[in-house]
Coordinates of C-alpha atoms in Angstrom, one line a residue:
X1 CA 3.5 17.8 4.6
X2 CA 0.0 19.4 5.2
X3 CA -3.2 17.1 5.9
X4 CA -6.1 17.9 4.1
X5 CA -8.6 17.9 6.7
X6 CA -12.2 18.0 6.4
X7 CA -12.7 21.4 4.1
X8 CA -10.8 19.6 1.7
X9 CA -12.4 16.6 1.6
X10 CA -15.5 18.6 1.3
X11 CA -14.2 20.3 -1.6
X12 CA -12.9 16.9 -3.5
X13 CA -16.0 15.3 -2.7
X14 CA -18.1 18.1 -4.1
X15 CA -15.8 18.4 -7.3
X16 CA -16.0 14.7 -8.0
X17 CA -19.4 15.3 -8.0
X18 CA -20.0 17.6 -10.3
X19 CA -17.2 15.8 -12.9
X20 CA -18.8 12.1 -12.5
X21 CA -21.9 12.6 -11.7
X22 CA -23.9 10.7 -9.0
X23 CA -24.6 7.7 -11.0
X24 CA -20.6 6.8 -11.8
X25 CA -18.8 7.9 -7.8
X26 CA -20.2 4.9 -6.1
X27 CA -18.2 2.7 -9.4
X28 CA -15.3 5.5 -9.1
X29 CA -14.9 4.7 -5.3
X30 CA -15.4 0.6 -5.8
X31 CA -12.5 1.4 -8.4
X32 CA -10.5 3.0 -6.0
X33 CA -10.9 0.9 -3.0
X34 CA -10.2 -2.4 -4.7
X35 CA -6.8 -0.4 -6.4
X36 CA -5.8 0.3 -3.0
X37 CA -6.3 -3.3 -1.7
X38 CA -4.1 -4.2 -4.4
X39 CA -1.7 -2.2 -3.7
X40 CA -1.4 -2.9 -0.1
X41 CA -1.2 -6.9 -1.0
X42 CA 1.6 -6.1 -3.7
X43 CA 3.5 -4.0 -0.7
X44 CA 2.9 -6.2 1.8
X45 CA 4.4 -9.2 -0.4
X46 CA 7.4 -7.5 -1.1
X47 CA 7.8 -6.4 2.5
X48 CA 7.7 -10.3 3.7
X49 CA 10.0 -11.2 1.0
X50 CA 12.7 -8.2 1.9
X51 CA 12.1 -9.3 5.4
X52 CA 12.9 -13.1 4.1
X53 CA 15.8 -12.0 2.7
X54 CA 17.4 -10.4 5.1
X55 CA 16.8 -13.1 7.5
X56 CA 17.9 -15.5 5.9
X57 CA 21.3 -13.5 5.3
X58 CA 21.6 -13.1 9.0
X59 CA 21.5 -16.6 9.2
X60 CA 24.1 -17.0 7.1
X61 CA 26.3 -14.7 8.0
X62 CA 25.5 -16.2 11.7
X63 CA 26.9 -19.7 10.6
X64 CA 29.5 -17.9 9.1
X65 CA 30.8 -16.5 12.6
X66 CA 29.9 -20.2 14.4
X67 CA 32.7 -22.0 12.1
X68 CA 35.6 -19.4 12.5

């Protein structure tokens, strides 16, 4: 997978630009940021409980084991 590197980001910054308009990126980017917070609370969340989950199960199956 290719990075985009900075003439790309040039490029998307400049188009943004011109489609929102100065007035509306700094509320475009606010939106952005706080989607991305979001998303990396959900994630993390489901990470802990997966991790929960399977620790709990190797618990179990470590009891398991102890009374044979």
């Amino acid at each position: 997978m290719a990075s985009i590197g900075v003439p790309g980001l040039i490029i998307i910054l400049v188009l943004a630009l011109i489609i929102f308009g100065p007035s509306k990126l700094p509320q475009l980017g606010r939106a952005v940021g706080d989607t991305l917070r979001e998303f990396k609370t959900s994630t993390k969340g489901v990470m802990d409980d997966v991790a929960e989950d399977l620790n709990i199960e190797e618990v179990t199956e470590t009891d398991k084991i102890k009374k044979v």
